mmCIF file of C-alpha atoms and ligand atoms in Angstrom:
data_model
loop_
_atom_site.group_PDB
_atom_site.id
_atom_site.type_symbol
_atom_site.label_atom_id
_atom_site.label_comp_id
_atom_site.label_asym_id
_atom_site.label_seq_id
_atom_site.Cartn_x
_atom_site.Cartn_y
_atom_site.Cartn_z
ATOM 1 C CA MET A 1469 0.000 0.000 0.000
ATOM 2 C CA LYS A 1470 1.166 3.511 -0.869
ATOM 3 C CA SER A 1471 2.411 5.576 2.079
ATOM 4 C CA ARG A 1472 0.130 8.549 2.738
ATOM 5 C CA PHE A 1473 0.260 11.880 4.535
ATOM 6 C CA LEU A 1474 -1.992 12.058 7.601
ATOM 7 C CA VAL A 1475 -1.951 15.647 8.795
ATOM 8 C CA ALA A 1476 -3.437 16.790 12.118
ATOM 9 C CA ASN A 1477 -4.475 20.437 12.378
ATOM 10 C CA TRP A 1478 -5.156 21.497 15.953
ATOM 11 C CA LYS A 1479 -6.131 25.037 14.918
ATOM 12 C CA SER A 1480 -6.403 27.395 17.925
ATOM 13 C CA ASN A 1481 -6.805 24.656 20.514
ATOM 14 C CA LYS A 1482 -4.904 23.186 23.470
ATOM 15 C CA THR A 1483 -2.855 24.449 26.361
ATOM 16 C CA ILE A 1484 0.541 22.920 27.162
ATOM 17 C CA ALA A 1485 -1.083 20.660 29.774
ATOM 18 C CA GLU A 1486 -3.617 19.456 27.199
ATOM 19 C CA ALA A 1487 -0.936 18.853 24.584
ATOM 20 C CA ASP A 1488 1.019 16.869 27.179
ATOM 21 C CA SER A 1489 -1.930 14.625 27.900
ATOM 22 C CA TRP A 1490 -2.565 14.141 24.134
ATOM 23 C CA LEU A 1491 1.070 12.995 23.766
ATOM 24 C CA GLU A 1492 0.639 10.559 26.648
ATOM 25 C CA SER A 1493 -2.227 8.887 24.802
ATOM 26 C CA PHE A 1494 -0.689 9.086 21.353
ATOM 27 C CA LYS A 1495 1.543 6.025 21.228
ATOM 28 C CA SER A 1496 3.545 5.748 18.005
ATOM 29 C CA PRO A 1497 1.212 4.160 15.487
ATOM 30 C CA ALA A 1498 2.249 1.302 13.238
ATOM 31 C CA GLY A 1499 2.554 1.705 9.487
ATOM 32 C CA ASP A 1500 4.697 3.854 7.264
ATOM 33 C CA HIS A 1501 2.431 6.840 6.769
ATOM 34 C CA THR A 1502 3.888 10.308 7.307
ATOM 35 C CA ILE A 1503 2.089 11.855 10.258
ATOM 36 C CA ILE A 1504 2.400 15.609 10.618
ATOM 37 C CA LEU A 1505 1.101 17.581 13.588
ATOM 38 C CA CYS A 1506 0.192 21.230 12.908
ATOM 39 C CA ALA A 1507 0.122 22.877 16.331
ATOM 40 C CA PRO A 1508 -0.350 26.459 17.558
ATOM 41 C CA PHE A 1509 2.849 28.542 17.848
ATOM 42 C CA THR A 1510 2.656 28.432 21.663
ATOM 43 C CA LEU A 1511 3.029 24.641 21.715
ATOM 44 C CA LEU A 1512 5.757 24.158 19.118
ATOM 45 C CA HIS A 1513 8.742 24.454 21.434
ATOM 46 C CA PHE A 1514 7.154 22.147 23.997
ATOM 47 C CA LEU A 1515 6.263 19.524 21.358
ATOM 48 C CA HIS A 1516 9.690 19.784 19.733
ATOM 49 C CA GLU A 1517 11.437 19.122 23.047
ATOM 50 C CA ARG A 1518 9.007 16.534 24.311
ATOM 51 C CA ASN A 1519 8.630 14.283 21.281
ATOM 52 C CA ARG A 1520 11.305 14.237 18.597
ATOM 53 C CA ALA A 1521 9.474 11.454 16.738
ATOM 54 C CA LEU A 1522 6.571 13.654 15.625
ATOM 55 C CA VAL A 1523 6.894 15.647 12.418
ATOM 56 C CA LEU A 1524 5.833 19.156 13.369
ATOM 57 C CA SER A 1525 4.217 21.911 11.343
ATOM 58 C CA ALA A 1526 3.127 25.455 12.023
ATOM 59 C CA GLN A 1527 -0.302 26.641 10.892
ATOM 60 C CA ASP A 1528 0.851 29.973 9.512
ATOM 61 C CA VAL A 1529 3.948 32.092 8.914
ATOM 62 C CA SER A 1530 4.689 35.787 8.564
ATOM 63 C CA PRO A 1531 4.833 37.179 5.009
ATOM 64 C CA PHE A 1532 7.841 39.199 6.241
ATOM 65 C CA GLY A 1533 11.341 38.276 7.372
ATOM 66 C CA GLN A 1534 12.926 39.351 10.642
ATOM 67 C CA GLY A 1535 12.314 42.899 11.767
ATOM 68 C CA SER A 1536 9.739 45.365 12.985
ATOM 69 C CA TYR A 1537 6.593 43.305 12.498
ATOM 70 C CA THR A 1538 5.075 43.192 15.959
ATOM 71 C CA GLY A 1539 3.204 39.997 16.686
ATOM 72 C CA GLU A 1540 4.494 38.072 13.684
ATOM 73 C CA ILE A 1541 6.417 34.767 13.753
ATOM 74 C CA ASN A 1542 8.841 34.551 10.844
ATOM 75 C CA ALA A 1543 9.967 31.550 8.836
ATOM 76 C CA GLN A 1544 13.503 31.463 10.234
ATOM 77 C CA GLN A 1545 12.127 31.313 13.769
ATOM 78 C CA LEU A 1546 9.820 28.473 12.779
ATOM 79 C CA LYS A 1547 12.568 26.509 11.077
ATOM 80 C CA GLU A 1548 14.201 25.972 14.497
ATOM 81 C CA LEU A 1549 11.140 24.008 15.584
ATOM 82 C CA VAL A 1550 9.259 22.646 12.576
ATOM 83 C CA ASP A 1551 9.810 21.234 9.088
ATOM 84 C CA TRP A 1552 6.453 22.193 7.626
ATOM 85 C CA VAL A 1553 3.957 25.039 7.544
ATOM 86 C CA ILE A 1554 0.333 25.271 6.415
ATOM 87 C CA ILE A 1555 -0.325 28.316 4.245
ATOM 88 C CA GLY A 1556 -3.656 29.516 2.868
ATOM 89 C CA HIS A 1557 -6.084 27.676 5.125
ATOM 90 C CA SER A 1558 -9.614 28.906 4.340
ATOM 91 C CA GLU A 1559 -10.022 30.060 7.956
ATOM 92 C CA ARG A 1560 -7.068 32.417 7.516
ATOM 93 C CA ARG A 1561 -8.317 33.652 4.160
ATOM 94 C CA ALA A 1562 -11.801 34.321 5.573
ATOM 95 C CA ASN A 1563 -10.958 35.661 9.049
ATOM 96 C CA PHE A 1564 -7.673 37.459 8.421
ATOM 97 C CA GLY A 1565 -8.125 38.766 4.875
ATOM 98 C CA GLU A 1566 -5.226 36.810 3.410
ATOM 99 C CA THR A 1567 -5.016 37.486 -0.329
ATOM 100 C CA ASP A 1568 -3.194 35.610 -3.088
ATOM 101 C CA ASP A 1569 -0.365 38.180 -2.917
ATOM 102 C CA ILE A 1570 0.071 37.762 0.843
ATOM 103 C CA LEU A 1571 -0.021 33.975 0.504
ATOM 104 C CA LYS A 1572 2.608 34.086 -2.227
ATOM 105 C CA GLN A 1573 4.862 36.153 0.071
ATOM 106 C CA LYS A 1574 4.346 33.620 2.853
ATOM 107 C CA VAL A 1575 5.335 30.752 0.577
ATOM 108 C CA LEU A 1576 8.459 32.663 -0.545
ATOM 109 C CA GLN A 1577 9.449 33.319 3.074
ATOM 110 C CA ALA A 1578 8.819 29.720 4.093
ATOM 111 C CA LYS A 1579 10.774 28.240 1.217
ATOM 112 C CA SER A 1580 13.717 30.609 1.653
ATOM 113 C CA ALA A 1581 14.007 29.423 5.277
ATOM 114 C CA GLY A 1582 13.906 25.761 4.206
ATOM 115 C CA LEU A 1583 10.371 24.989 5.336
ATOM 116 C CA ARG A 1584 8.085 22.726 3.340
ATOM 117 C CA VAL A 1585 4.644 24.041 2.510
ATOM 118 C CA ILE A 1586 1.175 22.513 2.630
ATOM 119 C CA PHE A 1587 -0.881 24.984 0.600
ATOM 120 C CA CYS A 1588 -4.671 24.891 1.090
ATOM 121 C CA VAL A 1589 -7.313 25.679 -1.505
ATOM 122 C CA SER A 1590 -11.064 25.336 -1.297
ATOM 123 C CA ASP A 1591 -11.622 25.356 -5.045
ATOM 124 C CA GLU A 1592 -9.627 23.749 -7.834
ATOM 125 C CA ARG A 1593 -9.333 27.076 -9.705
ATOM 126 C CA GLU A 1594 -7.568 28.899 -6.872
ATOM 127 C CA THR A 1595 -4.016 30.161 -7.372
ATOM 128 C CA VAL A 1596 -1.283 27.950 -5.941
ATOM 129 C CA PRO A 1597 2.255 29.352 -5.715
ATOM 130 C CA GLU A 1598 4.592 27.105 -7.668
ATOM 131 C CA ASP A 1599 6.964 26.487 -4.747
ATOM 132 C CA ALA A 1600 4.381 24.732 -2.565
ATOM 133 C CA ASP A 1601 5.219 21.084 -1.799
ATOM 134 C CA ILE A 1602 1.750 19.711 -1.110
ATOM 135 C CA VAL A 1603 -1.668 21.013 -2.090
ATOM 136 C CA ALA A 1604 -4.612 20.353 0.240
ATOM 137 C CA TYR A 1605 -8.075 20.601 -1.278
ATOM 138 C CA GLU A 1606 -10.573 21.518 1.441
ATOM 139 C CA PRO A 1607 -14.094 22.483 0.354
ATOM 140 C CA VAL A 1608 -15.321 25.100 2.846
ATOM 141 C CA SER A 1609 -18.707 23.414 3.298
ATOM 142 C CA ALA A 1610 -16.949 20.247 4.474
ATOM 143 C CA ILE A 1611 -14.683 21.834 7.093
ATOM 144 C CA GLY A 1612 -15.931 21.165 10.595
ATOM 145 C CA SER A 1613 -19.458 20.446 9.340
ATOM 146 C CA GLY A 1614 -19.568 16.667 9.577
ATOM 147 C CA GLN A 1615 -20.467 16.666 5.863
ATOM 148 C CA SER A 1616 -17.448 15.359 3.992
ATOM 149 C CA GLU A 1617 -17.393 15.578 0.218
ATOM 150 C CA ASP A 1618 -17.999 12.523 -1.920
ATOM 151 C CA PRO A 1619 -14.542 10.837 -2.140
ATOM 152 C CA ARG A 1620 -14.855 10.166 -5.888
ATOM 153 C CA ALA A 1621 -15.698 13.801 -6.572
ATOM 154 C CA SER A 1622 -12.741 14.916 -4.420
ATOM 155 C CA ASN A 1623 -10.500 12.487 -6.243
ATOM 156 C CA GLU A 1624 -11.429 13.973 -9.608
ATOM 157 C CA ILE A 1625 -10.911 17.527 -8.385
ATOM 158 C CA ILE A 1626 -7.544 16.694 -6.805
ATOM 159 C CA ALA A 1627 -6.419 14.856 -9.941
ATOM 160 C CA ARG A 1628 -7.215 17.906 -12.116
ATOM 161 C CA LEU A 1629 -5.632 20.270 -9.567
ATOM 162 C CA LYS A 1630 -2.385 18.300 -9.387
ATOM 163 C CA GLU A 1631 -2.234 18.164 -13.160
ATOM 164 C CA ARG A 1632 -2.811 21.922 -13.532
ATOM 165 C CA ILE A 1633 -0.344 23.114 -10.899
ATOM 166 C CA LYS A 1634 2.242 20.359 -11.396
ATOM 167 C CA ILE A 1635 2.431 19.508 -7.688
ATOM 168 C CA PRO A 1636 2.446 15.724 -7.280
ATOM 169 C CA ILE A 1637 1.020 15.439 -3.751
ATOM 170 C CA GLY A 1638 -2.620 16.265 -3.083
ATOM 171 C CA LEU A 1639 -4.568 15.912 0.167
ATOM 172 C CA TYR A 1640 -8.276 16.022 0.927
ATOM 173 C CA GLY A 1641 -9.538 17.853 4.022
ATOM 174 C CA GLY A 1642 -13.033 18.326 5.449
ATOM 175 C CA SER A 1643 -14.763 16.216 8.116
ATOM 176 C CA VAL A 1644 -12.450 13.231 7.754
ATOM 177 C CA THR A 1645 -13.169 10.662 10.479
ATOM 178 C CA PRO A 1646 -12.029 7.148 11.421
ATOM 179 C CA ASP A 1647 -15.148 5.884 9.631
ATOM 180 C CA ASN A 1648 -14.625 7.608 6.299
ATOM 181 C CA VAL A 1649 -10.829 7.916 6.040
ATOM 182 C CA ALA A 1650 -10.447 4.699 4.046
ATOM 183 C CA SER A 1651 -12.838 5.909 1.360
ATOM 184 C CA PHE A 1652 -10.558 8.903 0.743
ATOM 185 C CA ILE A 1653 -7.235 7.108 1.122
ATOM 186 C CA ARG A 1654 -8.290 4.506 -1.460
ATOM 187 C CA GLN A 1655 -8.723 7.106 -4.194
ATOM 188 C CA PRO A 1656 -5.814 7.075 -6.639
ATOM 189 C CA ALA A 1657 -5.231 10.850 -6.772
ATOM 190 C CA ILE A 1658 -5.576 11.432 -3.008
ATOM 191 C CA ASP A 1659 -2.213 11.164 -1.257
ATOM 192 C CA GLY A 1660 -3.468 11.788 2.254
ATOM 193 C CA VAL A 1661 -5.848 13.733 4.455
ATOM 194 C CA LEU A 1662 -5.831 16.912 6.525
ATOM 195 C CA VAL A 1663 -7.775 16.385 9.733
ATOM 196 C CA GLY A 1664 -9.066 19.095 12.068
ATOM 197 C CA GLY A 1665 -11.628 18.153 14.730
ATOM 198 C CA VAL A 1666 -10.833 14.446 15.011
ATOM 199 C CA SER A 1667 -7.113 15.135 15.533
ATOM 200 C CA LEU A 1668 -7.819 16.876 18.850
ATOM 201 C CA ASP A 1669 -8.616 13.528 20.425
ATOM 202 C CA ALA A 1670 -5.527 11.282 20.453
ATOM 203 C CA ALA A 1671 -7.536 8.037 20.588
ATOM 204 C CA LYS A 1672 -9.746 9.036 17.655
ATOM 205 C CA PHE A 1673 -6.775 10.210 15.616
ATOM 206 C CA LEU A 1674 -4.954 6.927 16.325
ATOM 207 C CA GLN A 1675 -8.056 5.063 15.180
ATOM 208 C CA LEU A 1676 -8.112 7.151 12.009
ATOM 209 C CA ILE A 1677 -4.447 6.274 11.355
ATOM 210 C CA GLU A 1678 -5.152 2.619 11.978
ATOM 211 C CA ASN A 1679 -8.119 2.620 9.603
ATOM 212 C CA ALA A 1680 -6.018 4.394 6.974
ATOM 213 C CA SER A 1681 -3.379 1.687 7.344
ATOM 214 C CA ILE A 1682 -5.707 -1.227 6.693
ATOM 215 C CA SER A 1683 -7.504 0.362 3.757
HETATM 216 C C1 PEP B 360 -9.194 21.522 8.746
HETATM 217 O O1 PEP B 360 -8.848 21.944 9.823
HETATM 218 O O2 PEP B 360 -8.599 21.891 7.749
HETATM 219 C C2 PEP B 360 -10.285 20.564 8.664
HETATM 220 C C3 PEP B 360 -10.422 19.867 7.575
HETATM 221 O O3 PEP B 360 -11.106 20.434 9.758
HETATM 222 P P1 PEP B 360 -12.181 19.262 10.041
HETATM 223 O O4 PEP B 360 -11.455 17.956 9.871
HETATM 224 O O5 PEP B 360 -12.626 19.507 11.429
HETATM 225 O O6 PEP B 360 -13.274 19.394 9.025
#
């Protein structure tokens, strides 16, 4: 079976104590999937020190380098703690006014610091900067709604997207659960899943990984 990317996105959730208890329950799963944990900035140092086995990702990065950008976390700072960063999540586009130009700057900053980029789109026609490493297709109506998209429809969209932007790795995201993960993982153009809500619970996320491994 092809190795897949199983990406957990904690969004703006968890204190250090909660992250610690998640780690306690999250015993290293079997299988050769790549599991990436996208945690809030405040937890990255703790997770980096506490568990070197997890592949860590940030959920955002500054469009600027070092300097007078109060409140921003730049790509060089992140590179000390993580290998990956999510850019262009629909929640950032909708709530923080992130435009294609800003997202392109973020990708440039991330890549120049040596980070790898998971770039999110909610529509196959959206612009994807050419330096992104992975594209994640996440229809907005499916995020957090419990209404995942039909896996065959997602497969067709991801296949066309990968072909258009010439990025070989495409993920599906939107209400992926232990019960439906196999139906996505089995699709030929889908190279993995991005998981929000279910990833907050270590036992459920482990179950999702297990079900992805036997599909
Ligand atoms: C997400 O965070 O990108 C996501 C897909 O969330 P959920 O799995 O909760 O729909």
